[in-house]
Short mmCIF file of C-alpha atoms and ligand atoms in Angstrom, two decimals:
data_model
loop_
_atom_site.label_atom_id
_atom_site.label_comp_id
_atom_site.label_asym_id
_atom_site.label_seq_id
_atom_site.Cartn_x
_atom_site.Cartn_y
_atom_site.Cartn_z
CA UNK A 1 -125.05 -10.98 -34.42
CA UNK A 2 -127.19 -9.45 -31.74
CA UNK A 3 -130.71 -8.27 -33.02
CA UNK A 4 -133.81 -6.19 -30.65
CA UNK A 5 -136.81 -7.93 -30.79
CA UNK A 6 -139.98 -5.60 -30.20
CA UNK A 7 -143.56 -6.23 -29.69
CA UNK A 8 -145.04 -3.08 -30.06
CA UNK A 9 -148.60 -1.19 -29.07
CA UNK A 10 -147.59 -0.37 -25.87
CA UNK A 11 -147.42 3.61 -24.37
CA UNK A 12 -144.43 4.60 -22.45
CA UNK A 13 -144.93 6.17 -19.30
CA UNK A 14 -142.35 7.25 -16.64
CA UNK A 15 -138.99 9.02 -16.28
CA UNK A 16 -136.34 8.14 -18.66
CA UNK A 17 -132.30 9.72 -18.06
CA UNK A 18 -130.81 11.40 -21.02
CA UNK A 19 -127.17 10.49 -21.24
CA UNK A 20 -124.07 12.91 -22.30
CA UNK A 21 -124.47 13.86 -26.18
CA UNK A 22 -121.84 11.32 -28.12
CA UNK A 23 -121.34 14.37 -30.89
CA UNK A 24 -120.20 16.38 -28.26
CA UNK A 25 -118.27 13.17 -26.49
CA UNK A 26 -116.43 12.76 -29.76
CA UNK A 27 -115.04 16.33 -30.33
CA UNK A 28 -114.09 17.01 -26.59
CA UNK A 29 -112.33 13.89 -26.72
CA UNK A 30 -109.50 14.97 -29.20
CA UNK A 31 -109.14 18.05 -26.72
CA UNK A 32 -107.07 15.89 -24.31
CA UNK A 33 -104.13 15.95 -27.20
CA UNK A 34 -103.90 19.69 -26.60
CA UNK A 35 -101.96 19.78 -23.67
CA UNK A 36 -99.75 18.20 -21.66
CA UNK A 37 -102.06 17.94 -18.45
CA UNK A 38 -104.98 15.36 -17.82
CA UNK A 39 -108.59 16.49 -19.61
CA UNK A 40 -111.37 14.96 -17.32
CA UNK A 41 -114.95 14.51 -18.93
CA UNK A 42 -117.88 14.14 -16.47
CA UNK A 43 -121.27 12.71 -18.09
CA UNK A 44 -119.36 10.68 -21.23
CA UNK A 45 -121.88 8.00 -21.91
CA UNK A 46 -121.16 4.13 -22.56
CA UNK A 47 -120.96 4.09 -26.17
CA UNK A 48 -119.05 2.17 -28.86
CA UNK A 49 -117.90 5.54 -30.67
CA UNK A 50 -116.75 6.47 -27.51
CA UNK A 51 -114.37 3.37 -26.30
CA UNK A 52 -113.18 3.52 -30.14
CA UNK A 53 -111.89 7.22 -29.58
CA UNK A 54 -110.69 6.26 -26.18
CA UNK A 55 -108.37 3.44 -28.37
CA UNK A 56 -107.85 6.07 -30.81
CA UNK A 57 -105.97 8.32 -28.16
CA UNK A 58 -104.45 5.50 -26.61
CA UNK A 59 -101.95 5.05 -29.91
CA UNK A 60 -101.57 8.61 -30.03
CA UNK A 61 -99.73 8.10 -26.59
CA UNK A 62 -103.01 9.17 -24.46
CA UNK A 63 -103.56 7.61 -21.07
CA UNK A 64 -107.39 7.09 -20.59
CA UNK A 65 -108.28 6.07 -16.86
CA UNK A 66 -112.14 5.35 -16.27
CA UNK A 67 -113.61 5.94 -12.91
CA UNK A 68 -115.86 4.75 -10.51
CA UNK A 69 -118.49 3.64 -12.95
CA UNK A 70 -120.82 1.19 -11.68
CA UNK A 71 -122.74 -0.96 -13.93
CA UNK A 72 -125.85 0.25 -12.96
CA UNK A 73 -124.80 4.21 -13.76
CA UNK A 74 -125.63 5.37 -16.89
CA UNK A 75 -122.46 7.85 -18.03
CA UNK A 76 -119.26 7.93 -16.62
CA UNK A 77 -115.77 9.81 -15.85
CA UNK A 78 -112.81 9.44 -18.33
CA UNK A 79 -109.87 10.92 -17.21
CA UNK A 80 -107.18 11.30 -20.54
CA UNK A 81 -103.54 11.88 -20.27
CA UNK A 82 -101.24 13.13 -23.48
CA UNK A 83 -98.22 13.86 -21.24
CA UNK A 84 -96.77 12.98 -24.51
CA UNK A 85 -97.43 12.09 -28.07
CA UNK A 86 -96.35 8.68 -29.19
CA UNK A 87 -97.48 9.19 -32.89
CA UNK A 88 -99.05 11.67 -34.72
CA UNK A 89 -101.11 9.41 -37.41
CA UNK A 90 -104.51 8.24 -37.37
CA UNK A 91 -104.29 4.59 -39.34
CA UNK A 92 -107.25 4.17 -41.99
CA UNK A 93 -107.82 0.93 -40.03
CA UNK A 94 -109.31 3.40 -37.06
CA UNK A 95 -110.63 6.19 -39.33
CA UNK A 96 -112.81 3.43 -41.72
CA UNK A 97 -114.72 2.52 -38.38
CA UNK A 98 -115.10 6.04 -36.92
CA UNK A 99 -115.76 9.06 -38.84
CA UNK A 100 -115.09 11.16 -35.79
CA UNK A 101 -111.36 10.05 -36.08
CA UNK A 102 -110.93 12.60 -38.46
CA UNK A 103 -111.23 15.47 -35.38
CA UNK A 104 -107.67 14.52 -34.16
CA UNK A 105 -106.65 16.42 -37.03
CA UNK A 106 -106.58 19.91 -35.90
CA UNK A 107 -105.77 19.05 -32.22
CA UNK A 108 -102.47 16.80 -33.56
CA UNK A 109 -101.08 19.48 -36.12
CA UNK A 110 -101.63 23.00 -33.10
CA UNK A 111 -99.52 20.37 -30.66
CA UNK A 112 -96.85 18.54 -32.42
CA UNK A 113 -97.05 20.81 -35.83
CA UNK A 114 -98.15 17.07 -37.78
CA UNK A 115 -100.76 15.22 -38.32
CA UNK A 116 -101.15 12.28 -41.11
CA UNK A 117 -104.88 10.96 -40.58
CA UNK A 118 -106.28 8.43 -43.42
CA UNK A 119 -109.28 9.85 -45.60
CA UNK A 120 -112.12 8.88 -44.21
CA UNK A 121 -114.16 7.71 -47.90
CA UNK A 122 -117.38 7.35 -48.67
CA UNK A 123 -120.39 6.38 -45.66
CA UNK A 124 -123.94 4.78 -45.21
CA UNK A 125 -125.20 8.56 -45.52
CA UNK A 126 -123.57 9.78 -48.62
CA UNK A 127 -120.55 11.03 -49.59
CA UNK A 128 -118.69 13.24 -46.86
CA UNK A 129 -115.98 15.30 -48.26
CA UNK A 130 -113.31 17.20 -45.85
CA UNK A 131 -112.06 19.31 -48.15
CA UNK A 132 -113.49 22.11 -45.74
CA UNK A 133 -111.74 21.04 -42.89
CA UNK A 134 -108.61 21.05 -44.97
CA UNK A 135 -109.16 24.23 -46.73
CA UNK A 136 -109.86 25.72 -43.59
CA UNK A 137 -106.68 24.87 -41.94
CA UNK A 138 -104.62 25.83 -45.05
CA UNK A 139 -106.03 29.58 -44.51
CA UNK A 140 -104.34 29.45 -41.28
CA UNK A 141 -101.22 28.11 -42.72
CA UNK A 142 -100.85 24.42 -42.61
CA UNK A 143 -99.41 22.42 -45.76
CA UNK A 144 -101.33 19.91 -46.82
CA UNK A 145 -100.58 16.65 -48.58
CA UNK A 146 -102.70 14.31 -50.01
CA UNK A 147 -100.88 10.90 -50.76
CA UNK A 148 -101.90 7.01 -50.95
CA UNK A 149 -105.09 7.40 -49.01
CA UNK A 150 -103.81 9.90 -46.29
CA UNK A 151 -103.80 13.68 -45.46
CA UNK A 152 -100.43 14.77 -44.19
CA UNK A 153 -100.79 18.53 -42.61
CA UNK A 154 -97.67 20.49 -41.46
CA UNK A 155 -97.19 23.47 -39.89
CA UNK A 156 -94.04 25.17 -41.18
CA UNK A 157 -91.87 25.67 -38.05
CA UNK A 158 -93.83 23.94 -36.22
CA UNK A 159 -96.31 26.53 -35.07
CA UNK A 160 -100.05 27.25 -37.45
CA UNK A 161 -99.82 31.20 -37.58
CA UNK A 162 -103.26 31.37 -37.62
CA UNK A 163 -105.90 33.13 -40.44
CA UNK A 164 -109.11 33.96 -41.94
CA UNK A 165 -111.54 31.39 -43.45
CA UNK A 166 -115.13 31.79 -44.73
CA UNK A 167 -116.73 28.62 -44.64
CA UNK A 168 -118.65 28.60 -48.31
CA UNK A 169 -121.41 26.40 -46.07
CA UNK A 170 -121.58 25.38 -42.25
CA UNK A 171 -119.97 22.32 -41.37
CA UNK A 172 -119.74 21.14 -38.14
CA UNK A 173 -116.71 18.64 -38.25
CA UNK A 174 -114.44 21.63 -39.79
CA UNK A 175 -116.08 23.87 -37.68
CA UNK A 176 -114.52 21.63 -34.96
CA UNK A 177 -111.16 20.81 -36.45
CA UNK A 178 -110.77 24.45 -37.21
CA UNK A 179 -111.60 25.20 -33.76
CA UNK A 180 -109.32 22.67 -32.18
CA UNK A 181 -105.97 23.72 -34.49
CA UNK A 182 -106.30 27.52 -33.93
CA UNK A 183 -106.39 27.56 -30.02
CA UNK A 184 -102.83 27.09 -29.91
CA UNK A 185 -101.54 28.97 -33.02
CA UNK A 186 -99.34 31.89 -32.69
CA UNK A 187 -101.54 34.63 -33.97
CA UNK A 188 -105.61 35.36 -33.93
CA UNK A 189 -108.08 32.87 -36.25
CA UNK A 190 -111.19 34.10 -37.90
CA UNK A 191 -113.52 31.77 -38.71
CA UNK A 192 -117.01 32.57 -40.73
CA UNK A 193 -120.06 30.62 -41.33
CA UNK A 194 -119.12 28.78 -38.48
CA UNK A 195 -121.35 26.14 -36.86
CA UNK A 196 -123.32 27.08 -34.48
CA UNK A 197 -124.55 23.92 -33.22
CA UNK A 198 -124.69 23.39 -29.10
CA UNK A 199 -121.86 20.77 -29.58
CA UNK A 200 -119.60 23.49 -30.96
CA UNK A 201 -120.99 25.44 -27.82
CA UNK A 202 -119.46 22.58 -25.89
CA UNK A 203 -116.76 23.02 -27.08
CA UNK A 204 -115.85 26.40 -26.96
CA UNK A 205 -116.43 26.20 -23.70
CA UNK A 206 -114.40 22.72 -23.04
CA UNK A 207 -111.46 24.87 -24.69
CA UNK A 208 -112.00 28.06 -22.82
CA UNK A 209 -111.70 26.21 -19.58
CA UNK A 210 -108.72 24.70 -20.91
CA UNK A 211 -107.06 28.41 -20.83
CA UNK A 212 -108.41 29.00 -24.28
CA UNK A 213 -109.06 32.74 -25.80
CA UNK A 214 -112.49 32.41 -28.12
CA UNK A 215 -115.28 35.48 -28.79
CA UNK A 216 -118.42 35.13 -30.29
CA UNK A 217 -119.08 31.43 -29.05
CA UNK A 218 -122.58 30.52 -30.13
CA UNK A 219 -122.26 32.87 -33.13
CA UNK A 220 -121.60 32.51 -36.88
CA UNK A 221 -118.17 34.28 -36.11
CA UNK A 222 -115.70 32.83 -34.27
CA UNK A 223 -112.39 34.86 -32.88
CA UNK A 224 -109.36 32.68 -31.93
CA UNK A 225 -106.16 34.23 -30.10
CA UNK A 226 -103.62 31.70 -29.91
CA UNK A 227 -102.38 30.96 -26.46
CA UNK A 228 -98.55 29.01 -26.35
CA UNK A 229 -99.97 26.51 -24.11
CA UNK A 230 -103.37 25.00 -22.54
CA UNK A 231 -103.66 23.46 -18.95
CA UNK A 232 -106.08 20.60 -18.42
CA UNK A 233 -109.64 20.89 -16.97
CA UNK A 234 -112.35 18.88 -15.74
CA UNK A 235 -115.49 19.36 -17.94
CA UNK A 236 -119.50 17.70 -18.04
CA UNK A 237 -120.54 16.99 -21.32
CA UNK A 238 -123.38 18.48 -22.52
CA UNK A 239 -126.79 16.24 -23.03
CA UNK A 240 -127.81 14.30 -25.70
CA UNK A 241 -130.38 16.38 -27.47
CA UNK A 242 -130.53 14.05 -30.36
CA UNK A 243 -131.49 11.34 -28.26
CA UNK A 244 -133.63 13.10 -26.41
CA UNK A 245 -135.64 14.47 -29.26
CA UNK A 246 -135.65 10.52 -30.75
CA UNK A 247 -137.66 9.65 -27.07
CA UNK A 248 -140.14 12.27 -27.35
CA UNK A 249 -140.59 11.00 -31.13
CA UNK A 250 -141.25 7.26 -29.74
CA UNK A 251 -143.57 8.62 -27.07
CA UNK A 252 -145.50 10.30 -29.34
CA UNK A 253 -146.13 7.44 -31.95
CA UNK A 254 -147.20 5.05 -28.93
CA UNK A 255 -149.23 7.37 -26.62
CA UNK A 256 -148.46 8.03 -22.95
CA UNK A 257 -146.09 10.79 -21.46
CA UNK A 258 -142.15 10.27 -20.93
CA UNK A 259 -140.07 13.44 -18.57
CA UNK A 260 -136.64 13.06 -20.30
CA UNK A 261 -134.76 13.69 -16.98
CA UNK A 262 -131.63 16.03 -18.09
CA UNK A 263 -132.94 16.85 -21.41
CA UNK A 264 -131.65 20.54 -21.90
CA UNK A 265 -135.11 22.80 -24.19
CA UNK A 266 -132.60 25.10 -24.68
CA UNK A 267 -130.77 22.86 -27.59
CA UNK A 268 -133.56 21.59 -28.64
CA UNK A 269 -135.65 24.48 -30.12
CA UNK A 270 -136.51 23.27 -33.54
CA UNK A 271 -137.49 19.60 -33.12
CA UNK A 272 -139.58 21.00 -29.46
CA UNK A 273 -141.52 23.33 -32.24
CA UNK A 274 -141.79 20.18 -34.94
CA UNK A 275 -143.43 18.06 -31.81
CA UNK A 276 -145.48 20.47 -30.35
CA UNK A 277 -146.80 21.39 -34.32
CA UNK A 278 -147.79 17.52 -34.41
CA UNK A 279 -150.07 18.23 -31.66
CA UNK A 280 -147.46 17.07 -28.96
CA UNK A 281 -147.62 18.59 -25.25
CA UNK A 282 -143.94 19.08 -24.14
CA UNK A 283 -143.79 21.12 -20.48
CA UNK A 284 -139.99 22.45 -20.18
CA UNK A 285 -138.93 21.78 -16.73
CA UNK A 286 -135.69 23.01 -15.34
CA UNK A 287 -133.74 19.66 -15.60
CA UNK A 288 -136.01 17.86 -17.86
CA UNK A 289 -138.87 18.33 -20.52
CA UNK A 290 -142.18 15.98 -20.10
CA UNK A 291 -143.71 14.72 -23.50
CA UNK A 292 -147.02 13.76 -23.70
CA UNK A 293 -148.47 12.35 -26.88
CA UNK A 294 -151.78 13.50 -28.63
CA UNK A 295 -154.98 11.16 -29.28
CA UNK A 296 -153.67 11.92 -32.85
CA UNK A 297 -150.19 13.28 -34.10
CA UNK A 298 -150.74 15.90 -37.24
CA UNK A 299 -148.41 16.02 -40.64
CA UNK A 300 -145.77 18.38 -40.68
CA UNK A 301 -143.43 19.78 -43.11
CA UNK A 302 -139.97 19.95 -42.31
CA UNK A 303 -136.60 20.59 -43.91
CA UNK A 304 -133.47 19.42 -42.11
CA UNK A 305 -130.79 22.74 -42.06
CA UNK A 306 -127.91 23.42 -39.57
CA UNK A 307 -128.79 24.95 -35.67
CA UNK A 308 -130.93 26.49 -35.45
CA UNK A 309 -132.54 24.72 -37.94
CA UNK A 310 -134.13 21.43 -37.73
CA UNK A 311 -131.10 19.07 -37.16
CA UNK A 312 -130.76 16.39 -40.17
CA UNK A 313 -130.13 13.71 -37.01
CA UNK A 314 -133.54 14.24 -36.30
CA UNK A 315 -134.92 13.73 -39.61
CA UNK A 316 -134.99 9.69 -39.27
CA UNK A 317 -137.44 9.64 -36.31
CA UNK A 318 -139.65 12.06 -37.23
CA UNK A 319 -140.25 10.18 -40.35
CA UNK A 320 -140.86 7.08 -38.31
CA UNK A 321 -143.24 9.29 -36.13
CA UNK A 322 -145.31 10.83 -39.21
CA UNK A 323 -146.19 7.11 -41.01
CA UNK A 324 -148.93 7.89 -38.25
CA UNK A 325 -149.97 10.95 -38.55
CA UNK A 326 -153.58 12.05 -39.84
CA UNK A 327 -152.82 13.45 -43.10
CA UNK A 328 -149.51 13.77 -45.33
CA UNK A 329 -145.50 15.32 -44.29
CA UNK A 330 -143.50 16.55 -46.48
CA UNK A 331 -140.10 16.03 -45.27
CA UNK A 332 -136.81 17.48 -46.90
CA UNK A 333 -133.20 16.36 -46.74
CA UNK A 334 -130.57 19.50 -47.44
CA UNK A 335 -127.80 17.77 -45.35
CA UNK A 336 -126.86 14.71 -46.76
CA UNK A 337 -128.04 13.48 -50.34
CA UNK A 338 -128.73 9.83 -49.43
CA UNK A 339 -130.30 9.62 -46.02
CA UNK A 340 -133.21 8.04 -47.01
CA UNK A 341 -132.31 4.40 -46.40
CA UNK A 342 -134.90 3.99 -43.74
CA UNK A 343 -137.47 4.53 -45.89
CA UNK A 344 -137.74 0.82 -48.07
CA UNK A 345 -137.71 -0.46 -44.26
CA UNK A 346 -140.47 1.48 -42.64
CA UNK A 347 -142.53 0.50 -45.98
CA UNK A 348 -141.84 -3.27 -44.98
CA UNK A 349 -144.33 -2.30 -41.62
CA UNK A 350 -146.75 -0.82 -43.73
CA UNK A 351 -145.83 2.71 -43.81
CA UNK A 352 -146.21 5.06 -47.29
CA UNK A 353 -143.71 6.78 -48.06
CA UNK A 354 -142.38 8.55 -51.42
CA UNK A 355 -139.17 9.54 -52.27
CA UNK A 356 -138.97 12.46 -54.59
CA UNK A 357 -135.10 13.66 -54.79
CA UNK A 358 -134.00 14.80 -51.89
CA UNK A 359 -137.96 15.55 -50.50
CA UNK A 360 -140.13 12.39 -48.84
CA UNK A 361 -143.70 12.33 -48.83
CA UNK A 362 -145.32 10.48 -45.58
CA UNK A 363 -148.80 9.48 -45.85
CA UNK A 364 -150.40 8.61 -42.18
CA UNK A 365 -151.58 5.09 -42.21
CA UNK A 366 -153.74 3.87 -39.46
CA UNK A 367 -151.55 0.56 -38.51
CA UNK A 368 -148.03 -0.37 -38.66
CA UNK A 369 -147.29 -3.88 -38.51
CA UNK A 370 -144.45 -5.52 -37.06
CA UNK A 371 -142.04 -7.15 -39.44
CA UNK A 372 -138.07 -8.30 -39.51
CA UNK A 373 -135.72 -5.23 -40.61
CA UNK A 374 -132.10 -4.06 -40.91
CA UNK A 375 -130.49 -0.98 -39.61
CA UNK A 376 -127.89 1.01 -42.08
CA UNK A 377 -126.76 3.58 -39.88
CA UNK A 378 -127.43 5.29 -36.58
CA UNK A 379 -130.26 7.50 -37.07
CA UNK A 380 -132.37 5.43 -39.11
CA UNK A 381 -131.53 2.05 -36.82
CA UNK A 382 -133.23 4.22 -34.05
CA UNK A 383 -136.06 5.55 -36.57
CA UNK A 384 -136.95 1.52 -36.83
CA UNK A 385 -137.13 1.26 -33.25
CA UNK A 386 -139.70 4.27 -32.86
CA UNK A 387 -142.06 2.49 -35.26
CA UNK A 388 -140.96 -1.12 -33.99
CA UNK A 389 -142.47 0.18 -30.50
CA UNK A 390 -145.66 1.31 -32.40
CA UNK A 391 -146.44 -1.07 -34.54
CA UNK A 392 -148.87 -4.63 -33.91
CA UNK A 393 -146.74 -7.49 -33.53
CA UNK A 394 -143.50 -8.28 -33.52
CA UNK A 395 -140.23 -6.62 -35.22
CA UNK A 396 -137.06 -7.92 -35.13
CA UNK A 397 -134.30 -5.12 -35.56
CA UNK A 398 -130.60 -6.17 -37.17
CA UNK A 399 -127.70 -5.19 -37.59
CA UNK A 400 -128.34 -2.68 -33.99
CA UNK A 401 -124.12 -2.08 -33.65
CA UNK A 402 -125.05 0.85 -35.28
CA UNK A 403 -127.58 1.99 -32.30
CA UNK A 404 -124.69 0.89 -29.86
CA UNK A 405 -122.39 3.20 -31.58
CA UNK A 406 -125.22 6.17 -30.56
CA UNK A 407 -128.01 5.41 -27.33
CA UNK A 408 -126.40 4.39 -24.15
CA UNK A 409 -128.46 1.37 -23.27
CA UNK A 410 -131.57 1.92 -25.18
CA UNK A 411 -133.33 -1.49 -24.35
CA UNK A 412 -132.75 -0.98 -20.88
CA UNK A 413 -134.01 2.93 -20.72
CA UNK A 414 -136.87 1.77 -23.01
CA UNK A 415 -138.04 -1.11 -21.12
CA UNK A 416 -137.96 0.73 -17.76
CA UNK A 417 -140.70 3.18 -18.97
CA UNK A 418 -143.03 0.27 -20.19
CA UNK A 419 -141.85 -0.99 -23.65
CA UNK A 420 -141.88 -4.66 -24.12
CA UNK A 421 -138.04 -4.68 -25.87
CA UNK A 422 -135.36 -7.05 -25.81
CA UNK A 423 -131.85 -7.90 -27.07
CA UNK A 424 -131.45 -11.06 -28.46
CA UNK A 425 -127.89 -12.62 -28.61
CA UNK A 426 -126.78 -14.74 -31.13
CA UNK A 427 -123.54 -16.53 -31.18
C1 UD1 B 1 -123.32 16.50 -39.91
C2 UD1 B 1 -124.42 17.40 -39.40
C3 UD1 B 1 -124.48 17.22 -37.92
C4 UD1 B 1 -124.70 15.73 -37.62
C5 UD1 B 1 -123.67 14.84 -38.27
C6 UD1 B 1 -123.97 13.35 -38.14
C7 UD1 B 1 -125.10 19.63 -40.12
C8 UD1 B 1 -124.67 20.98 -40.58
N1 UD1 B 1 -124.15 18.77 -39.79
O1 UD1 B 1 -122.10 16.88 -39.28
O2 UD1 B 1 -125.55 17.98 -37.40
O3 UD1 B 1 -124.67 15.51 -36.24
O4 UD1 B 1 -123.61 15.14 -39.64
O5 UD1 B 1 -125.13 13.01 -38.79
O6 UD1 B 1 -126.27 19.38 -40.01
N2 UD1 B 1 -119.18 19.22 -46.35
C9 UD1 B 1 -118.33 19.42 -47.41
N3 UD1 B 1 -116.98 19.42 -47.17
C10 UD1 B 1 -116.45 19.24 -45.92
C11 UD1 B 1 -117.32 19.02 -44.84
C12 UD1 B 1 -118.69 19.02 -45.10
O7 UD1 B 1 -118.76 19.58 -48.53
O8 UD1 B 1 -115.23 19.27 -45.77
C13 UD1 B 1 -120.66 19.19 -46.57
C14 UD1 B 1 -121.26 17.85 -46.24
O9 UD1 B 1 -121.24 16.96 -47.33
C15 UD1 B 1 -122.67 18.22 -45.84
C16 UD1 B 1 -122.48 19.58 -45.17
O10 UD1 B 1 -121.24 20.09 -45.66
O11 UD1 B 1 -123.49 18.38 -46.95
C17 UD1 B 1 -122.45 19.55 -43.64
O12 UD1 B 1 -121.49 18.57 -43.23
P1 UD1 B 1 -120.79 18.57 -41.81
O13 UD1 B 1 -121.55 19.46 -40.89
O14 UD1 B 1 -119.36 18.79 -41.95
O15 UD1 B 1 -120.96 17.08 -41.40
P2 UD1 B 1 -120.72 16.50 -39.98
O16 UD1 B 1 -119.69 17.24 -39.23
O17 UD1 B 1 -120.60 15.06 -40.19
#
C-alpha cells in the first residue's frame, strides 16, 4: 500500500493551482441523469471519488467521454451522456465505497420516477443518517421503501408533484438530493433551512443552465418550478475552497508565503477570518489569495457550523495548524460527533491535545516531531500532512487512498512550492 514519506521544517514558497472542488464535482455529476442531452464539466479534478462516480453513471447507462487531458494538466473535461437509463439502482457494492452515491437519488426518481439506492451505513466520521434526504422527498410526494438494506423511492405516476419541506437542521447532501428531484417535478418545491453552502451555489447554477427554474439561490429558501424537461449544458466547476483553506493552513505551520492561484475569498470567508485571527497575512487577489505565515501563529477558538460558518472540513487542519500556536485553541465539533480521530495521531508527533466531548483543547508546543502515522479519513489524512510538513524529521503517512479520494496530486503541488514530500510505492 502506497504511503507519503515527509521530512518536514521546510517553508513553502511559490504559486500553487487550486483544482475544481470534489464536493461540488460529486453533486454536479448526478446532474447528467437529468436529461437526455450530454452535461459537460470544465475544471473536474483527477480524483478517486470522481472516476468512482464516473463508474457509478456508467451502470446507470451514462456515457462519460474524457477530453484532452494531458498528464501534466491538473483538472480536466468530462463530457456525460444519459441518452438513456439502463438501470435505476445504485448497488451497496458502489454506495459502501462512496458516500456521494447516495446523490443519484433525487436525480434517478425526477427522470425515470425510481430509484432503489443501498443505505449508505455507518462511516469513519460518525454515523450519517439520510432520513432527511428521504423525508424531504416524501414532502414532495415520493413513496418510500425501506427493505433488505435498500431505499426504493417512487413517484406515483411517474412524475414527483412537488412540496414544502422544512429542513429541522441544514444538510447539505438533502439539500442536494432535494434540489436535484424537484427541478423536474410537475408543480413548484419549497425548500427551508436549506444549505447554503457555495457547492449548493454550484449547483443551482449547474441546474439553471440546464433550463432549470430556482429563486433564492444562495439563500436559506429555495423556490423550485418544475420544468417537463432539461437540455444539457457545459459548466466549470467551482474551486476547491476546502483545499485551498488546508494550503494556507500548511503554509502557516511551516513559514513562508504560498498565492493559491484560483482560490475564490469569496467562499472562503470564515476559515480567511480563522487565519488571519492566528496572525496570518492573506492578500485577496482577483484569481488567487497569497498566504503568508506569521513569526508566530496565535490560539483560536473555533466551532465548526454550516456556511457561513466555519466549515467542519476545515476543522482537521486547523487543529494540525494550532499544536503550534503560542497559547491554547479551543476547538468545537457541532457537525459530526466523532471527528476527532486525528487527534491520538497528531499526539504521536508530540502535539497536546484534549478531547472533552465534542470540544478539543490544543495546547501550542514548540516542536513537532516526525513519527509513522495512519490516515482514517480525508480531512484528517490531510491534517497529518500539514503537521508532517512541520514537524523535525521524518513522518511516514498510511493508508493516503483516503487523500487520493480528496487533493488532486498533493505530493506533486506540495513539492513544487518547496516541500521535501514523496510517495512511496509498495507492492
Ligand atoms: C457534511 C458537511 C459538509 C461536508 C461533508 C463532508 C455541513 C452542514 N455539512 O455534508 O460541509 O463537506 O459533510 O465532510 O457542514 N443529518 C441527519 N439526517 C440526514 C442528513 C444529515 O441527521 O438525512 C445530520 C448529519 O448527521 C450531520 C448534519 O445533519 O450532523 C449535517 O449533515 P449533512 O450536511 O447532510 O452531511 P453531508 O452532506 O455529508
Amino acid at each position: 500500500m502506497d504511503s507519503i514519506l515527509i521530512r518536514g521544517g521546510k517553508p513553502l514558497s511559490g504559486k500553487l493551482p487550486i483544482s475544481g472542488a470534489k464536493n461540488s464535482a460529486l453533486t454536479l455529476m448526478p446532474c447528467a441523469l437529468l436529461t437526455d442531452e450530454p452535461l459537460t464539466l470544465r475544471n473536474l479534478p483527477r480524483l478517486a471519488d470522481v472516476d468512482g462516480f464516473g463508474h457509478l453513471l456508467n451502470q446507470l447507462g451514462t456515457s462519460t467521454m474524457v477530453e484532452g487531458a494531458r498528464p501534466e494538466d491538473f483538472g480536466r473535461v468530462m463530457t456525460m451522456r444519459a441518452a438513456r437509463l439502463t438501470s435505476t439502482e445504485a448497488p451497496y457494492d458502489i454506495v459502501r465505497k462512496m458516500r456521494a452515491s447516495i446523490l443519484v437519488l433525487g436525480p434517478l426518481l425526477a427522470r425515470a420516477g425510481e430509484a432503489t439506492v443501498s443505505l449508505p451505513g455507518g462511516c469513519a466520521i460518525g454515523n450519517r443518517p439520510i432520513d432527511l434526504h428521504l423525508k424531504a422527498l416524501e414532502a414532495m410526494g415520493a413513496e418510500i421503501e425501506l427493505a433488505a438494506g435498500y431505499v426504493k423511492a417512487t413517484a406515483p405516476g411517474g412524475r414527483l408533484p412537488g412540496g414544502s419541506y422544512v429542513f429541522p437542521v441544514v444538510s447539505v447532501g438533502a439539500t442536494e438530493n432535494a434540489l436535484m428531484a424537484a427541478v423536474l417535478a410537475k408543480g413548484t418545491t419549497r425548500l427551508e433551512n436549506a444549505a447554503r453552502e457555495p457547492e449548493i451555489v454550484d449547483l443551482c447554477n449547474c441546474l439553471v443552465a440546464m433550463g432549470a427554474r430556482i429563486e433564492g439561490i444562495g439563500s436559506e429558501t429555495l423556490e423550485i418550478e418544475g420544468v417537463d424537461r432539461l437540455h444539457g449544458a457545459t459548466y466549470q466547476v467551482m474551486a476547491d475552497r476546502i483545499e485551498a483553506g488546508s494550503y494556507a493552513c500548511a503554509v502557516a505551520i511551516t513559514g513562508g508565503s504560498l498565492e493559491l492561484v484560483g482560490a475564490n475569498a469569496a467562499d472562503m470567508g470564515a476559515t480567511l477570518a480563522a487565519l488571519r485571527d492566528a496572525g496570518v497575512a492573506i492578500e485577496e487577489k482577483r484569481n488567487s489569495i497569497v498566504v503568508t505565515a506569521p513569526d508566530r501563529l496565535g490560539p483560536l477558538t473555533l466551532s465548526t457550523a454550516p456556511f457561513p460558518g466555519f466549515a467542519t472540513d476545515m476543522q482537521a487542519q486547523f487543529m494540525a495548524m494550532l499544536t503550534l500556536a503560542d497559547g491554547a485553541s479551543l476547538l468545537t465539533e457541532t457537525i459530526f460527533e466523532n471527528r476527532y480521530m486525528h487527534v491520538p495521531e497528531l499526539a504521536r508527533m508530540g502535539a497536546d491535545i484534549e478531547v472533552r466531548g465534542r470540544s478539543a483543547v490544543v495546547r501550542g508546543v514548540r516542536q513537532l516531531n516526525g513519527a509513522p502515522v495512519m490516515a482514517t479519513d480525508l480531512r484528517a489524512s490531510m491534517s497529518l500532512i500539514i503537521a508532517g510538513l512541520a514537524a523535525q524529521g521524518e513522518t511516514r503517512v498510511s493508508r493516503i487512498y483516503h487523500l487520493d479520494r480528496g487533493y488532486e496530486r498533493l505530493e506533486e503541488k506540495l513539492q513544487a512550492v518547496g516541500a521535501d514530500i514523496e510517495r512511496i510505492s509498495v507492492g
